[in-house]
CSV table of C-alpha atoms and ligand atoms in Angstrom, one decimal:
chain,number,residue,atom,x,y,z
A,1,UNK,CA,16.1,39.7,-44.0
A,2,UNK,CA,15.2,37.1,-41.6
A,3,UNK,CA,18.2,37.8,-39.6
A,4,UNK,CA,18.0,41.3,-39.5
A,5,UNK,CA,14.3,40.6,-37.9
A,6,UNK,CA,15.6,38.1,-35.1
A,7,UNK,CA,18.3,40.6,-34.8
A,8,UNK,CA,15.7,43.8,-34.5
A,9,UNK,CA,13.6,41.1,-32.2
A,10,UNK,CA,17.0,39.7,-29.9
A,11,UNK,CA,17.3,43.8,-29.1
A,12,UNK,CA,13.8,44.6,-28.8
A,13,UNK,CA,14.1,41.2,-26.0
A,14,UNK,CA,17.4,42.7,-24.8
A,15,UNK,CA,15.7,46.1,-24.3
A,16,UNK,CA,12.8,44.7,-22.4
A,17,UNK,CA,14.5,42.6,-20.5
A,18,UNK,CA,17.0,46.0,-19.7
A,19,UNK,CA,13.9,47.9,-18.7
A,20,UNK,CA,13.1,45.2,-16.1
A,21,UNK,CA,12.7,47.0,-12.7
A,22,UNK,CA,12.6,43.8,-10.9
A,23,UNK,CA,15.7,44.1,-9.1
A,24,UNK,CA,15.1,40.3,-7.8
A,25,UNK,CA,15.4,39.2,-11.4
A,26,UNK,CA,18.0,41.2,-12.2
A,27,UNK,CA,20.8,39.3,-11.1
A,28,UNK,CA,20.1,36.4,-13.5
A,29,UNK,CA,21.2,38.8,-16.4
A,30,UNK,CA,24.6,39.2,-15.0
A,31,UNK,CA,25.8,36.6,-17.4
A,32,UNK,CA,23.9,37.8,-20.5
A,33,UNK,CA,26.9,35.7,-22.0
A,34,UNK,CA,24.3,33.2,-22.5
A,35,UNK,CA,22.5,34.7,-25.2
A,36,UNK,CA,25.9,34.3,-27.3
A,37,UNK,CA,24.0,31.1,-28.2
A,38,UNK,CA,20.8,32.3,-29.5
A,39,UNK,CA,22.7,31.8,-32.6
A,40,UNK,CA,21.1,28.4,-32.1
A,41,UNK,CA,17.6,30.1,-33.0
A,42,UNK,CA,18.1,31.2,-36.6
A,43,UNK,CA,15.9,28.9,-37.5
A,44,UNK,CA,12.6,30.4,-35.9
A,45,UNK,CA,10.5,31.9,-38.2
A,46,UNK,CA,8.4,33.4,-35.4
A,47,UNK,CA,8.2,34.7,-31.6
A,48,UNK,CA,6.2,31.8,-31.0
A,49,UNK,CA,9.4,29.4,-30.0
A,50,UNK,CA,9.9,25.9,-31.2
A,51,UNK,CA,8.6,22.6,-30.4
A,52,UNK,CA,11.0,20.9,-27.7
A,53,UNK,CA,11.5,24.3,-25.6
A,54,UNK,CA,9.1,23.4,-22.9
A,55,UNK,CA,6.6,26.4,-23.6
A,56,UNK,CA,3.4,25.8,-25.0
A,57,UNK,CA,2.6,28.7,-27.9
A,58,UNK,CA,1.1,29.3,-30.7
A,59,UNK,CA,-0.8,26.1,-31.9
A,60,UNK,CA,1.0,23.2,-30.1
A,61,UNK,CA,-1.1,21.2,-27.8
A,62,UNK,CA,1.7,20.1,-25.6
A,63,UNK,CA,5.6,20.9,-25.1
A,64,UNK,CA,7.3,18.4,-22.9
A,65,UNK,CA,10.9,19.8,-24.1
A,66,UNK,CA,11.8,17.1,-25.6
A,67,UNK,CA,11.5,16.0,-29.3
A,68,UNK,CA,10.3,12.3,-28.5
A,69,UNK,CA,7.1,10.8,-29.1
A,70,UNK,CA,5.2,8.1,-27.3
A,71,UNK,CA,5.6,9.9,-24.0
A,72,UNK,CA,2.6,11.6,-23.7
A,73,UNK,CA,3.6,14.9,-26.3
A,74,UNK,CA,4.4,13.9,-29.7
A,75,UNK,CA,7.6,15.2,-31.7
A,76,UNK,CA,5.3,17.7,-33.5
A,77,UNK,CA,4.0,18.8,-29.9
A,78,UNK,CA,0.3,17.2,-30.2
A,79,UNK,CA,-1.3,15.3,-27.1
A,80,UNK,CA,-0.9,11.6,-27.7
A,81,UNK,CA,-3.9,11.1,-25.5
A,82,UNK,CA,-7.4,12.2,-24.9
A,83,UNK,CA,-9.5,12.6,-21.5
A,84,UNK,CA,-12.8,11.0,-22.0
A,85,UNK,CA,-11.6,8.3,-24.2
A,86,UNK,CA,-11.8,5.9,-21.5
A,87,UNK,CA,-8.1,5.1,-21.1
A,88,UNK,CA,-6.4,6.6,-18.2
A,89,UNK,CA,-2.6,7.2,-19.4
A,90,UNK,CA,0.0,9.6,-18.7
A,91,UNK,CA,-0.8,12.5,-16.7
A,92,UNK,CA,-4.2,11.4,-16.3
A,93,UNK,CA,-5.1,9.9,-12.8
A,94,UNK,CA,-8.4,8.4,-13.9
A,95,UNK,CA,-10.3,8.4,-17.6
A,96,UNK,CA,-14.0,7.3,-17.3
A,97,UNK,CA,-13.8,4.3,-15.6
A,98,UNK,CA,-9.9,3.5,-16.1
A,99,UNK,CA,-8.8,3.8,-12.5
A,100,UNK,CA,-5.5,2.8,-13.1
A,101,UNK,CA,-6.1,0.2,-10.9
A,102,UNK,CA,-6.6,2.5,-7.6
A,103,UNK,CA,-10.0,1.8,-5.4
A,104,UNK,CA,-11.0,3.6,-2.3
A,105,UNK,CA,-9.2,1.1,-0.5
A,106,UNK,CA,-5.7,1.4,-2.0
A,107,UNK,CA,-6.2,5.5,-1.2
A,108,UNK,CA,-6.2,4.1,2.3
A,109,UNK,CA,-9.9,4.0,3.2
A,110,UNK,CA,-12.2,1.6,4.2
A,111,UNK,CA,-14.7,1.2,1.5
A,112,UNK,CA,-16.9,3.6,-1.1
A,113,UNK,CA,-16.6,4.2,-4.6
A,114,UNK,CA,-13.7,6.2,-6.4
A,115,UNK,CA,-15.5,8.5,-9.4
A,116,UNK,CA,-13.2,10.1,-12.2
A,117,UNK,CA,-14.4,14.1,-12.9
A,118,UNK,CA,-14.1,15.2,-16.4
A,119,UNK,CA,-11.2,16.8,-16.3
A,120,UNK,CA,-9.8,13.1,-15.4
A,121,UNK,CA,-9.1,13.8,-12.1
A,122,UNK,CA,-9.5,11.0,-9.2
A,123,UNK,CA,-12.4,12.3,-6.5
A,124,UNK,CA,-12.8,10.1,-3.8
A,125,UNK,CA,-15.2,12.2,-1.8
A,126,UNK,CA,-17.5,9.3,-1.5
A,127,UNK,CA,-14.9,6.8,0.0
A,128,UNK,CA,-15.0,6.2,4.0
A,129,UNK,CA,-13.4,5.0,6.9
A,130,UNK,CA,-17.6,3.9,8.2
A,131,UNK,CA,-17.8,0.3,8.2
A,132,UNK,CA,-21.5,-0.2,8.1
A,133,UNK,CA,-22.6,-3.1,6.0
A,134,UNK,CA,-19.1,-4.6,6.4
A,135,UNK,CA,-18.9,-7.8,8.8
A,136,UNK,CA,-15.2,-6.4,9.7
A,137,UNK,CA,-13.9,-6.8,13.5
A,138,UNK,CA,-10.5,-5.2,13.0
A,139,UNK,CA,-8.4,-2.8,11.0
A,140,UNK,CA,-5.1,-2.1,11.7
A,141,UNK,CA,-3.8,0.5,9.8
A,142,UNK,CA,-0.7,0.6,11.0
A,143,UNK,CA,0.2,4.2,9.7
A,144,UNK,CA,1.6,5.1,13.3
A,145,UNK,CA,3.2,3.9,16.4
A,146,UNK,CA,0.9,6.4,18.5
A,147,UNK,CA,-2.7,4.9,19.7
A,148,UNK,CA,-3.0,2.3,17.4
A,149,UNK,CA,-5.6,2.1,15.6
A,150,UNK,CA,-8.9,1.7,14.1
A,151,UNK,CA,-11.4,-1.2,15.4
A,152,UNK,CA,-15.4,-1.3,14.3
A,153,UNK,CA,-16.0,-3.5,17.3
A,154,UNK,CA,-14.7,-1.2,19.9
A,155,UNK,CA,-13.1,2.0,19.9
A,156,UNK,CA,-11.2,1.0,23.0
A,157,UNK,CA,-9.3,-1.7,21.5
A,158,UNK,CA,-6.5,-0.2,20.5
A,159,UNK,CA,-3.1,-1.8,19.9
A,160,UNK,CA,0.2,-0.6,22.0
A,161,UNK,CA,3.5,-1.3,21.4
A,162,UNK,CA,6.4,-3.5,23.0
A,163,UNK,CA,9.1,-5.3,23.2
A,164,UNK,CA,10.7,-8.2,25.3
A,165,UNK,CA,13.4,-6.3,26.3
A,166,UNK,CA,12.2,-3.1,27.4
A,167,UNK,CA,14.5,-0.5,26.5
A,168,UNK,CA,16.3,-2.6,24.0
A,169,UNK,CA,16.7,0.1,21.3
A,170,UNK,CA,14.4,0.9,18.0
A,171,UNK,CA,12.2,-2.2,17.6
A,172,UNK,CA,9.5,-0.9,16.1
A,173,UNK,CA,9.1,1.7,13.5
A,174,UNK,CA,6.9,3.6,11.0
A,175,UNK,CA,7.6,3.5,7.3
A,176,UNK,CA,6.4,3.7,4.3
A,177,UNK,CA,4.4,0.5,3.3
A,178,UNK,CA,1.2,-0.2,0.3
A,179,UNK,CA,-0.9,1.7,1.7
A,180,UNK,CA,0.2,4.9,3.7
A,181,UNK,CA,2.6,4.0,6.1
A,182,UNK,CA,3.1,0.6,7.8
A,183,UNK,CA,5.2,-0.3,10.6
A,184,UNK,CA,8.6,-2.7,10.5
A,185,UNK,CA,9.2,-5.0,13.6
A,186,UNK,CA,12.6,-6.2,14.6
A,187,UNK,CA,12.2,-9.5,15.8
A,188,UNK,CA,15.6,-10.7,16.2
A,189,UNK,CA,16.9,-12.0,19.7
A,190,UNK,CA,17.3,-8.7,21.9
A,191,UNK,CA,14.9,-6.4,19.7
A,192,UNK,CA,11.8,-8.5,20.1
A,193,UNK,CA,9.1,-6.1,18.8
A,194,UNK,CA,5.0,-7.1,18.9
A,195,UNK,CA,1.6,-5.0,19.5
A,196,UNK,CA,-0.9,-6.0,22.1
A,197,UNK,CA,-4.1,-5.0,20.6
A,198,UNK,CA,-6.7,-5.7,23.0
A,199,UNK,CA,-8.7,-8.7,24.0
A,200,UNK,CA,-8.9,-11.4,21.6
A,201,UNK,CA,-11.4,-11.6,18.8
A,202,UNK,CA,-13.0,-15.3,19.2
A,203,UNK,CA,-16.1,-17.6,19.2
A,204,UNK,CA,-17.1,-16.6,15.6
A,205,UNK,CA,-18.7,-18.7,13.4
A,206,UNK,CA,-16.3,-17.5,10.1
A,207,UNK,CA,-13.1,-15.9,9.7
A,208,UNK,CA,-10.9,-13.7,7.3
A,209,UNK,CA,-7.3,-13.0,8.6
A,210,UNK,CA,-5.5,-10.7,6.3
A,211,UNK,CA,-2.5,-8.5,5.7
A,212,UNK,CA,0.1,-7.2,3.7
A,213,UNK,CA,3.8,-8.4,4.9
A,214,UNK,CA,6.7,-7.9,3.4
A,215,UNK,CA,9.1,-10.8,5.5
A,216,UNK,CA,12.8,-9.5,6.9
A,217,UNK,CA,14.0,-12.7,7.6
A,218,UNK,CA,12.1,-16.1,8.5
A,219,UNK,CA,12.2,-17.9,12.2
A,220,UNK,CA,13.3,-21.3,12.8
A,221,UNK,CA,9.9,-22.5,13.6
A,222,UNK,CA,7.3,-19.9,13.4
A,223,UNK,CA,6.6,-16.2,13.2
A,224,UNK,CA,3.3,-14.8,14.1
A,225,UNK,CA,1.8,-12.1,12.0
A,226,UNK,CA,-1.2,-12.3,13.7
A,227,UNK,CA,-2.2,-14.1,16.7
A,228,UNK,CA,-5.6,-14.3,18.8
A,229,UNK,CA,-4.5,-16.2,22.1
A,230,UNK,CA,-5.6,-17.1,25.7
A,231,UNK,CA,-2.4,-19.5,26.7
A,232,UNK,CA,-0.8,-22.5,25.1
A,233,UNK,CA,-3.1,-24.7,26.4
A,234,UNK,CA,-5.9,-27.2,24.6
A,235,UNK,CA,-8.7,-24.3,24.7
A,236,UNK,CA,-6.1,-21.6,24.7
A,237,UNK,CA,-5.8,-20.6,20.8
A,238,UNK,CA,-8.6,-18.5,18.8
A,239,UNK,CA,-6.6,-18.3,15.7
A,240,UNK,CA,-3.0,-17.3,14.3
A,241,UNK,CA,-1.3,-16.2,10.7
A,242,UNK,CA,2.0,-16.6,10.8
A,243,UNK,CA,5.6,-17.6,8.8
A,244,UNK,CA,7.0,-21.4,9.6
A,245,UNK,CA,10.9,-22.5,8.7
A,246,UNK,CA,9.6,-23.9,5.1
A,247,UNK,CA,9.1,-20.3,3.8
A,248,UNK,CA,5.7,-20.9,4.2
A,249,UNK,CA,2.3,-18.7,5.3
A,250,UNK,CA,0.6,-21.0,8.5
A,251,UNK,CA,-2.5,-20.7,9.4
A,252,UNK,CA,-4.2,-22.2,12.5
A,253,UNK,CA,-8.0,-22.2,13.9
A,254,UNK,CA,-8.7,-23.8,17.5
A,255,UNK,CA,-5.6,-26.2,17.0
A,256,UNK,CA,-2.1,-25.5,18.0
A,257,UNK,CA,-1.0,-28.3,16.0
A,258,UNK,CA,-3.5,-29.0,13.2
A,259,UNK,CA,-2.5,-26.0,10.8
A,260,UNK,CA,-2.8,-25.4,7.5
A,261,UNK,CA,0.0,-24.3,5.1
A,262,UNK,CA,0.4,-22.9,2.1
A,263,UNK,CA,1.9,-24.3,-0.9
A,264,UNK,CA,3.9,-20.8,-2.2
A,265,UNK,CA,6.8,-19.7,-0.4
A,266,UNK,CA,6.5,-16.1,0.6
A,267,UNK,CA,9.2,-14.0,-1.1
A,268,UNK,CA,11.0,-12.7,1.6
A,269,UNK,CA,11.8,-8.1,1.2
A,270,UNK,CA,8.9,-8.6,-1.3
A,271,UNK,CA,5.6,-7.1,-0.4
A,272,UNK,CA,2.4,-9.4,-0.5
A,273,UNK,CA,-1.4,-9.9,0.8
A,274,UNK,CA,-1.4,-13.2,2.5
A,275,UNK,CA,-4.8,-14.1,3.7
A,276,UNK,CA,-7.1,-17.4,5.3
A,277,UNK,CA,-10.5,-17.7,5.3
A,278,UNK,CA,-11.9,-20.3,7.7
A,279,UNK,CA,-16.3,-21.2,7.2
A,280,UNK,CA,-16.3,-23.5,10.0
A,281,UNK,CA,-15.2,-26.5,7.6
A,282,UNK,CA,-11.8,-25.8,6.0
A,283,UNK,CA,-9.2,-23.3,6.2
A,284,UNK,CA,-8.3,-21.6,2.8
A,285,UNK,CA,-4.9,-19.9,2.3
A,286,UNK,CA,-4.6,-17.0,-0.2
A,287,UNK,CA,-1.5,-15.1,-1.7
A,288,UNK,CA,-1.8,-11.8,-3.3
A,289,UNK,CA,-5.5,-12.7,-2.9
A,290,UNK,CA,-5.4,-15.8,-5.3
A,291,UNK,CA,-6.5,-18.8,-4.0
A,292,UNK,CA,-3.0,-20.9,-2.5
A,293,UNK,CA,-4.7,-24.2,-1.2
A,294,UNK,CA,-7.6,-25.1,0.4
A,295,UNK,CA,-6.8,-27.8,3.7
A,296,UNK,CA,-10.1,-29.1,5.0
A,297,UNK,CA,-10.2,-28.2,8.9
A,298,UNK,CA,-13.9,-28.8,10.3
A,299,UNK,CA,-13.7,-27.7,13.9
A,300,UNK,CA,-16.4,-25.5,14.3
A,301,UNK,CA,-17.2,-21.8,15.3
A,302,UNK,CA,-13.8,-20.2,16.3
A,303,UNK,CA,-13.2,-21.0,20.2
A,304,UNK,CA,-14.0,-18.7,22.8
A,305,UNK,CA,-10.8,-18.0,24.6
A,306,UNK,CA,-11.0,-17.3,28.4
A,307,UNK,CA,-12.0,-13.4,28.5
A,308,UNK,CA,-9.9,-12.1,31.4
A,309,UNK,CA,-6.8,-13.5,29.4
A,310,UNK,CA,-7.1,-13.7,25.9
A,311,UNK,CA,-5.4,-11.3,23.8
A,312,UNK,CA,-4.5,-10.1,20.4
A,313,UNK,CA,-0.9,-10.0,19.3
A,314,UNK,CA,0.4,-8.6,16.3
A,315,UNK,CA,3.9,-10.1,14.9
A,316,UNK,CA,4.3,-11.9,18.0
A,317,UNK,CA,1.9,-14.6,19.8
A,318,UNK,CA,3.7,-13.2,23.2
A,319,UNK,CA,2.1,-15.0,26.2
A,320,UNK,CA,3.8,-13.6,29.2
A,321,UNK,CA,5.6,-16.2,31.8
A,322,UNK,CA,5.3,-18.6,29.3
A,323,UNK,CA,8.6,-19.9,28.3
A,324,UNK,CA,8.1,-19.4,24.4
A,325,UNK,CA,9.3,-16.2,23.1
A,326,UNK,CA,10.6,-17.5,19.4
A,327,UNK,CA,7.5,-16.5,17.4
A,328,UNK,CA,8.5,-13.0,16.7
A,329,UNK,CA,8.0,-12.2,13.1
A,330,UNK,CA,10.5,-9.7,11.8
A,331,UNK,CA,9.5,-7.7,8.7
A,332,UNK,CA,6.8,-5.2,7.5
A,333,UNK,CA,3.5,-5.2,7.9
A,334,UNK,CA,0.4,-3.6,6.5
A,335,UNK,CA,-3.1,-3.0,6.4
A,336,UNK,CA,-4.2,-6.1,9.0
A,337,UNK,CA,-8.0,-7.1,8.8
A,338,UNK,CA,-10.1,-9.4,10.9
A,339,UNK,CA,-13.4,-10.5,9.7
A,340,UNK,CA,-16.3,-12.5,11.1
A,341,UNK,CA,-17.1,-13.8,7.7
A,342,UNK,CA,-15.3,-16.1,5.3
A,343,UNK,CA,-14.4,-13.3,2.3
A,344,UNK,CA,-14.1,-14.6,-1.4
A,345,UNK,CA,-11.2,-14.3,-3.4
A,346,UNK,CA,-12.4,-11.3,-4.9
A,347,UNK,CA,-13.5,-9.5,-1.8
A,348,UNK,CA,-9.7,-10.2,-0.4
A,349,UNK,CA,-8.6,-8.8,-3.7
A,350,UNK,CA,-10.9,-5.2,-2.7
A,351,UNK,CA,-9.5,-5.7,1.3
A,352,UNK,CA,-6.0,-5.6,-0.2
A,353,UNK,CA,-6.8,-2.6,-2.4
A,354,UNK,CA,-6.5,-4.5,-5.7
A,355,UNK,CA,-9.3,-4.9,-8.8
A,356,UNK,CA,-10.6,-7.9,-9.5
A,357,UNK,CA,-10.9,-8.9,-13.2
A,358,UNK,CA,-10.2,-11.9,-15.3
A,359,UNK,CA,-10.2,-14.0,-12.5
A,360,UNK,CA,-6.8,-12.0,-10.9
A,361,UNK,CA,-6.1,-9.3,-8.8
A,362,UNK,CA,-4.5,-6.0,-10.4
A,363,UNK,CA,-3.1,-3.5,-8.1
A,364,UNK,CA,-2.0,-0.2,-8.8
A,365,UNK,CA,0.9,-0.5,-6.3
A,366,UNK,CA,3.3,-2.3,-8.0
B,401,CA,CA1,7.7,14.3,-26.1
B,402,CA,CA1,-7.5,9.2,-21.8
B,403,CA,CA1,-1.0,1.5,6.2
């Protein structure tokens, strides 16, 4: 009986699907030698399919086409989680307050507050690119090569790209990075790649240098990520980040010489926030916004560089017609922030677009 009603049903199906005056759809019936194997659906007792064929009927909550649980839609085709229960998992983008780790800032804004609608569902209408309240003098962006990029102190400081060798080929490029894009420099010898963004930032009382860098390869002596220069002289230097031959993040205020280093190597073709924070007394290095060592360095406010000549360099400290061109940093960066203030560990943690809690930094990145 039951098969005479799937057979009744298979040519009721066949019928319909005979009537069908799409003529688009048509041709997928051509090879109606498929439905030699509905043979395989003796078993349903109803039109209302089976659990696993990827259509949701009659009372099944879910159908994921698969007959596995723990992945979101349970063997027996009910939800295996809830929105409003406070746990953000599996197609949910938010639950509550469970943003999976994502902030305003790792959506690629400035700052603001990400809020989770009840249909768990991210809205970040309320994050921005305004930095008021924020003690920030640069961010670099770095999701294009064209008029780089975004500066709170002046609109007209915008970074532009080179190379030593004009003309030397593809030095510079875009691609993808943490957050939106970031750009990959080529420093090897012939493809020597940097940014000149502008006068130099300088004579500040504090400091926060940070970035996101995923290192190519390191230099023999040092690779600038960031540098804030005038010349190589005593009174020449505002600050620099940068890579030295130990494997090691470098970080210098007012001193060419007397640096501070970190005590973690930096994984090279890894990505990772490397940061220092100088507060007039000691410069402290910080690696995937954890604290990396702390290297007392009591110089005072920041220098003020000569204005007519200072400059800030990114992945290079390039001082033309000086004879040092080896501090080229090859590798991808991201996300580059100066600050006039001395940030805490868990403010670098928000700068890098991670959460802070239980004294770490989560990010949804990785
Ligand atoms: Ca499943
Ligand atoms: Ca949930
Ligand atoms: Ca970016």
């Amino acid at each position: 009986m039951r098969t005479l009603i799937l057979i009744t049903m298979t040519a009721l199906l066949a019928f319909t699907t005979a009537c069908d005056d799409d003529d688009a759809n048509n041709t997928s019936n051509t090879n109606n030698t498929s439905n030699v194997n509905n043979t395989s659906n003796v078993n349903n007792t109803s039109n209302l399919g089976y659990c696993g064929d990827s259509l949701v009927k009659g009372d099944e909550e879910c159908d994921d086409g698969n007959f596995q649980s723990g992945d979101g839609c349970s063997s027996t085709c009910t939800l295996e989680y809830q929105c409003g229960d406070g746990v953000a998992e599996f197609t949910e983008a938010c639950d509550i307050e469970d943003f999976r780790a994502q902030t305003c800032v790792s959506r690629g804004y400035l700052q603001g507050e990400l809020y989770c609608d009840d249909t768990c569902t991210l809205d970040d209408a309320s994050c921005t690119d305004d930095a008021t309240g924020l003690d920030i003098l640069a961010w670099y962006k770095l999701d294009s090569l064209s008029g780089q990029e975004y500066n709170t102190a002046t609109s007209t400081n915008l970074c532009i790209p080179h190379s030593l060798n004009e003309g030397a080929g593809a030095i510079i490029r875009q691609y993808p990075a943490v957050i939106g894009s970031g750009i990959f420099f080529d420093g090897s010898f012939d493809l020597r790649g940097f940014m000149d963004c502008g006068p130099g930032y300088n004579g500040m009382e504090q400091l926060t240098v940070e970035a996101w860098v995923e290192v190519g390869t390191y230099p023999l002596d040092l690779a600038m990520i960031v540098s804030s220069v005038a010349s190589y002289d005593a009174t020449g230097l505002a600050f620099y980040m940068g890579l030295n031959g130990d494997f090691k993040l470098e970080a210098a205020v007012g001193d060419w010489d007397n640096v501070a280093v970190s005590s973690s190597n930096i994984i090279t073709r890894e990505w990772h926030h490397v940061a220092f924070t100088y507060d007039g007394t000691e410069i402290r290095i910080y690696v995937d916004a954890e604290l990396d060592s702390t290297t007392p360095h009591a110089v005072g406010a920041v220098p003020t560089l000569d204005s007519a000549s200072s400059r800030v360099y990114v992945a290079s400290n390039y001082l033309q017609n000086m004879a040092e061109t080896e501090h080229f940093y090859t590798g991808g960066l991201d996300e580059l922030k100066i600050w006039s203030t001395a940030r805490t560990a868990e403010e670098i943690c928000a700068d890098a677009g991670g959460l802070f809690s239980d004294d770490t930094c989560h990010f949804s990145f990785f």
